[in-house]
């Protein structure tokens, strides 16, 4: 199982280590640093490395490497999932998962790691349970702690651990009882030069924020559950009910959690909300090129496309661009060579256009690769797959909760090839 | 009193203050003090001095205080074992606390105190906790058994904890079951044959019930354990599958993949005509696809596993090609894996789509990825015959782009397409020839030369083309030289009249002006063939080549079966059986898929060695090495004149030459070969040699080029090393890929008391290299260069140079892991390169390492038995005297010899350059090839390295 964890900054600085069994020397990270050096880009470091005596399994999150060391055969996904859980917990506790914040909260970090693993076996990974034992830092408390030299160790023990719903803490009380569900869908798509869809699929999640007193038992049902043939659930969802009735029945954790994620595959037709007319070309001679991009609405289901943003990573030999945008503003980053065009709202009457010239380093050959265009956008009050919640019922408690459902569609990895 | 006191002793003052507070009567004050201690501890201050005072606070009703004290204990118990005993009483008491949470906390903390002395006291409380009425305590205690086992395995066995743990599998609480399974699985790893997890239908039923109710991590443990079970019949198999399928919808990808493993394994037993079988196949696809939308690290592991699944059951994902399409911002490791799977899924139905994608990828930025994409197009052509034409035209389009590396890669794959579909696409040769000049990589040049030679009769100016390559013959890499030699011989056999001059030129270049033995020997063989029997030569050189098959990179079926049983593990990521790489995997059991319906007997093969040798074949279209070797072996047994299939591809040729020579040697020597073999290992060594990379000897050649026969004898003599210190063969330390064209291979030797680093520097780049310099990082034995690196002349492209660097041991010292690791930086005019290598520790054995007998005896007694390490040397067929002699050559001195019951005991001593003495007792039993060596040393960490040296010296 997991022996040790090292946190390494993206520049290769090991700034925190924690061992759950015997101590493993830091020098084991050298193998990783070597691989990192070789990979160049930190994102390209292979997640599983073998060294003569250990295995190194790592993830890259928030410009940090979480590197775990194991000595025996262990399912790598298990470790990777756990590392992501650690990163999630840090994010949950400190608001963000960054080197500065982790260093500021070293004490809490150690306490968390101590509770999350026992002898390399995961112990408490639910944020509800953890928060009961280790209080998240607040500004006030950190001031008090520095004055008194106190710690954040809670006086209580994880009562939730004893129940058969370990994800929910006992004795929850709220004056306003409310439950919100956000249906968020992301379109992953690749469009080719001519605008035809090479590949498209929808990744959906239902994020919940449930603040209900006691032990509520909820049932969420859909108008069109047939859409969902590939789903993964939070452990609280009763799978039997889903299989037989296609409803989500569960005792929710307290607070924010991801109830379910689903995947509408490329075989179903996926609506593409925008089209892109583009022409990026480089001249054989004269070290310059032209760029012309127009974006228009396609299948928007009557909603407005908002927060439209276009990113074009240019070839490295591009020196500068001189463009005009009919709507929004554009920037060109000289070091990363990325053109970023912030369009804003898409107006179907007056289509936004970006055009102009590109200049290339003199003497550099005509770029071989074609830049691909990345689109970001948002459509409010719409789940592009057509998924709709029909009702939410509560059993087990007497009060009447306030309920709300929100839909939003975003672009995930939405790429247009040129 | 002076003021300075306040400045120097602030720290002491703080500790003193805390001590007073800890011993205060007031509870509140005590608690605050412990908190301060913990805070100091977590930021790295040493507060171990307060150990007794903190432990005194342990007996409290205040939970928060107790937790803090426990935290402190876990941290410092190891460094203060004697004091830690003071805490035992409280643990024992806490384990009987009415609050189950306190009992659990106590038992958990107990296990984390890794102090031998304490463990004995903890057995009783642990036994009680394992039978506790509260499941939370039992669950924690189960893990504690695993912890204790890690500290003292014998104790756990003696106390019968393993049986208690087994009983917990039948516990009523799912979390207890899951933790018991986890603990047992971990313990079982160090006892491979103990059969700790004895699975039968009853326990399986328990596990399946627990599976539904425990946490996600528990589910992973249980599923992995289930996968080891072999159901009795297809009905049981189906019922398990039915109960596992819901796990495919879990949010945790590790749960999903473990479930996939169980299903993939048990599916084998289901009859294929069963409806349920089809349903199950359909259910497997969506979760696998979903894994690909997770974080890139998860995707990578998932893709490696999908690669296996697709090979075993292509039907599962055959309609899901599109999810493997590459996004431009995928990390490179994901891109390459996706590409691999795309090829595996390519079929007539989707080939158009795949090709369009591949063509798109071939214009991306990342060079490695582009290369692989171009190669993939070639693989498509070979795999899907109907698409071959389209693939070839796509490749031609790509050649038109004139992007250098694309063109070269395309030519390499077109060569394979020619071999798969002979006489079909030769019309494109003209286009290929246009690009001759732009080829600068050996592989592409070799491929092009092969094409020219193979189709010489259709290329009008084949002789001119080949002649143009011949001009710079000595600057070419071996691969190209060999290929050029063969191509010209082919050309000669096809157009004998015009090319006589050319062939003589190349034969003389290869045999007289080259110091590469492979090349010379191949040259001689052609020469002899051509001069004795041109007809036979034609039959050999222009023989019909076997077609290359479509999927040569598939994993070998038995290995694949084993890997399917290891889905989701590290083995599945590396595509190697666990026995091949998991450390300390003594007797790892090989897992195999159960037989299909009806034949449900257990299938555990006891052998460990056989599959370990099967490494994964590198993905390439060239025919697998195995086949080639087989062919060559055939050739070897018959005289060279009779035809066997000639070695077709380039990589084969190098081996071929070596081996042909072996055959020639045997037939030339006749009965004489025996004495020549002698202690050099003679012909058998040659036979073994051809498995190794062919670049082995070369160094000690000073070949007089008088004639083939002399030369062969000379080779025999050249292989022998003078008796003396063992020096391992050169290995590549810095591959040219990493060294911007500079390749460094090398070894270490000790000659006349001087440690030497012997290196071959090869320039594989296009430009001249100068200004070489070398530096070592600090290392365990202070090795440092005794002088500058002597490379006097600039190193021109494709040139190699031998350098010997004397070393001394007076450099700065830092302990390395492994101990004999050496990090080296080499600089030249291009860049600085770093690599690390491992030196055999025998280089450090000094000449005056012979101890006096008396001193030896005293020292042997004096070193405690804890510092003794025992190793076994296998397969060594030497007599004890030969062993002594051999070891003496490497400065391992035999002091005394004793014979007990036919067993020779050799007592030996060795001194390292830094003055560490290593004493050894070597047991040699006549007729038994396994020796036992006992090493005693005051610095036990060197034992492993010393043993490796023993092993290496004795086996060479």
XYZ file of N, CA, C and O in Angstrom, chain B residues 781 819 841-842 844-846 848-851 855-856 859-860 863 867-869 871 891-895 906-922 933-950:
240
model
N 31.581 6.272 -2.103
C 32.950 5.937 -1.768
C 33.936 7.025 -2.214
O 35.128 6.788 -2.297
N 23.894 1.908 -3.254
C 25.162 2.334 -2.721
C 26.198 2.598 -3.816
O 26.998 3.510 -3.724
N 31.223 -3.070 -7.054
C 31.954 -2.639 -5.877
C 33.322 -3.305 -5.826
O 34.238 -2.858 -5.151
N 33.499 -4.378 -6.627
C 34.788 -5.064 -6.624
C 35.916 -4.162 -7.126
O 37.081 -4.435 -6.891
N 36.581 -1.512 -5.881
C 37.102 -0.816 -4.713
C 37.854 -1.762 -3.788
O 38.331 -1.365 -2.741
N 37.934 -3.041 -4.153
C 38.636 -3.994 -3.306
C 40.134 -3.764 -3.477
O 40.670 -3.889 -4.576
N 40.788 -3.441 -2.388
C 42.192 -3.082 -2.522
C 43.072 -4.335 -2.428
O 42.642 -5.393 -1.969
N 45.688 -4.983 -0.594
C 46.163 -5.488 0.696
C 44.988 -5.920 1.565
O 44.917 -5.641 2.744
N 44.061 -6.608 0.950
C 42.840 -6.969 1.679
C 42.917 -8.325 2.347
O 41.903 -8.889 2.718
N 44.124 -8.879 2.482
C 44.224 -10.193 3.111
C 44.435 -10.028 4.610
O 45.414 -9.444 5.060
N 43.527 -10.553 5.387
C 43.595 -10.381 6.832
C 44.408 -11.518 7.436
O 44.438 -12.622 6.898
N 43.365 -12.355 13.310
C 42.562 -11.134 13.280
C 41.197 -11.467 12.702
O 40.158 -11.019 13.183
N 41.222 -12.303 11.676
C 39.965 -12.675 11.042
C 39.023 -13.316 12.057
O 37.864 -12.913 12.195
N 37.758 -10.809 14.541
C 36.824 -9.851 13.951
C 35.478 -10.518 13.682
O 34.417 -9.957 13.905
N 35.558 -11.733 13.167
C 34.315 -12.454 12.844
C 33.436 -12.570 14.082
O 32.234 -12.369 14.044
N 31.962 -8.943 15.267
C 30.846 -8.301 14.556
C 29.557 -9.024 14.933
O 29.489 -10.247 14.888
N 24.621 -7.994 11.820
C 25.262 -7.473 10.610
C 25.609 -8.568 9.614
O 26.359 -8.355 8.693
N 25.062 -9.745 9.858
C 25.394 -10.839 8.960
C 24.325 -10.927 7.875
O 23.142 -10.785 8.133
N 24.772 -11.133 6.669
C 23.811 -11.280 5.578
C 24.156 -12.527 4.807
O 25.328 -12.858 4.621
N 23.542 -14.882 1.324
C 23.071 -14.850 -0.066
C 23.347 -16.188 -0.720
O 24.167 -16.970 -0.235
N 40.748 -9.398 -5.867
C 41.134 -8.965 -4.526
C 40.183 -9.422 -3.427
O 39.962 -8.729 -2.450
N 39.606 -10.565 -3.616
C 38.887 -11.204 -2.514
C 39.770 -12.381 -2.113
O 39.982 -13.291 -2.913
N 40.333 -12.330 -0.886
C 41.381 -13.265 -0.526
C 40.858 -14.378 0.348
O 40.112 -14.126 1.296
N 41.260 -15.584 0.022
C 40.871 -16.722 0.839
C 41.912 -16.888 1.931
O 43.108 -17.000 1.654
N 41.459 -16.917 3.176
C 42.387 -16.989 4.296
C 42.517 -18.423 4.774
O 43.586 -18.881 5.142
N 35.067 -21.722 2.633
C 36.164 -20.814 2.356
C 35.966 -19.570 3.208
O 34.879 -19.000 3.216
N 37.020 -19.175 3.931
C 36.926 -17.960 4.721
C 37.697 -16.870 3.997
O 38.868 -17.064 3.667
N 37.052 -15.804 3.754
C 37.659 -14.814 2.877
C 37.539 -13.410 3.463
O 36.626 -13.126 4.230
N 38.464 -12.573 3.059
C 38.381 -11.182 3.509
C 38.609 -10.246 2.330
O 39.266 -10.603 1.354
N 38.082 -9.079 2.486
C 38.176 -8.072 1.441
C 38.240 -6.734 2.131
O 37.600 -6.544 3.165
N 38.990 -5.840 1.574
C 39.020 -4.504 2.163
C 38.606 -3.501 1.091
O 39.109 -3.543 -0.039
N 37.709 -2.638 1.467
C 37.277 -1.612 0.528
C 38.237 -0.434 0.595
O 38.968 -0.263 1.572
N 38.197 0.390 -0.440
C 39.123 1.511 -0.514
C 38.967 2.461 0.660
O 39.891 3.163 1.024
N 37.798 2.488 1.285
C 37.642 3.388 2.425
C 37.883 2.682 3.748
O 37.487 3.153 4.802
N 38.523 1.511 3.685
C 38.948 0.855 4.912
C 37.917 -0.069 5.539
O 38.176 -0.646 6.585
N 36.772 -0.215 4.926
C 35.772 -1.136 5.472
C 36.200 -2.565 5.140
O 36.543 -2.871 3.998
N 36.207 -3.404 6.164
C 36.530 -4.820 5.933
C 35.244 -5.608 5.744
O 34.271 -5.385 6.452
N 35.264 -6.511 4.814
C 34.128 -7.409 4.640
C 34.649 -8.828 4.802
O 35.611 -9.223 4.138
N 34.049 -9.567 5.723
C 34.472 -10.941 5.939
C 33.420 -11.868 5.350
O 32.224 -11.588 5.427
N 33.874 -12.970 4.788
C 32.913 -13.837 4.131
C 33.176 -15.287 4.443
O 34.319 -15.702 4.658
N 32.102 -16.034 4.495
C 32.225 -17.475 4.585
C 31.486 -18.026 3.379
O 30.291 -17.793 3.217
N 32.196 -18.742 2.513
C 31.594 -19.224 1.276
C 31.499 -20.738 1.370
O 32.498 -21.422 1.595
N 26.834 -17.797 0.472
C 27.852 -16.897 0.970
C 27.285 -16.086 2.128
O 26.191 -15.561 2.061
N 28.049 -16.064 3.255
C 27.655 -15.321 4.444
C 28.583 -14.128 4.555
O 29.798 -14.299 4.573
N 28.036 -12.940 4.608
C 28.888 -11.768 4.671
C 28.717 -11.101 6.017
O 27.601 -10.938 6.509
N 29.845 -10.719 6.617
C 29.780 -9.971 7.872
C 30.584 -8.698 7.698
O 31.705 -8.731 7.167
N 30.013 -7.636 8.143
C 30.680 -6.361 7.928
C 30.133 -5.379 8.927
O 28.975 -5.458 9.323
N 30.997 -4.448 9.360
C 30.506 -3.455 10.320
C 29.575 -2.453 9.675
O 28.860 -1.734 10.326
N 29.641 -2.366 8.384
C 28.712 -1.495 7.660
C 27.842 -2.398 6.785
O 28.167 -2.650 5.630
N 26.785 -2.943 7.367
C 26.058 -4.005 6.662
C 25.450 -3.555 5.333
O 25.105 -4.385 4.514
N 25.339 -2.244 5.111
C 24.686 -1.836 3.874
C 25.499 -2.169 2.625
O 24.974 -2.210 1.532
N 26.809 -2.458 2.811
C 27.589 -2.785 1.615
C 27.405 -4.252 1.209
O 27.745 -4.632 0.103
N 26.825 -5.056 2.129
C 26.760 -6.491 1.881
C 26.130 -6.824 0.532
O 26.635 -7.639 -0.228
N 25.011 -6.163 0.254
C 24.289 -6.458 -0.986
C 25.201 -6.242 -2.195
O 25.276 -7.077 -3.090
N 25.913 -5.128 -2.187
C 26.788 -4.818 -3.314
C 27.916 -5.829 -3.416
O 28.280 -6.267 -4.510
N 28.474 -6.185 -2.255
C 29.587 -7.125 -2.271
C 29.102 -8.454 -2.832
O 29.770 -9.084 -3.652
N 27.920 -8.842 -2.407
C 27.386 -10.088 -2.922
C 27.246 -10.043 -4.439
O 27.607 -10.978 -5.153
N 26.743 -8.909 -4.936
C 26.594 -8.786 -6.391
C 27.935 -8.980 -7.081
O 28.030 -9.611 -8.133
N 28.977 -8.456 -6.454
C 30.294 -8.617 -7.050
C 30.716 -10.080 -7.054
O 31.254 -10.583 -8.033
N 30.472 -10.767 -5.937
C 30.758 -12.196 -5.886
C 30.084 -12.889 -7.051
O 30.677 -13.657 -7.795
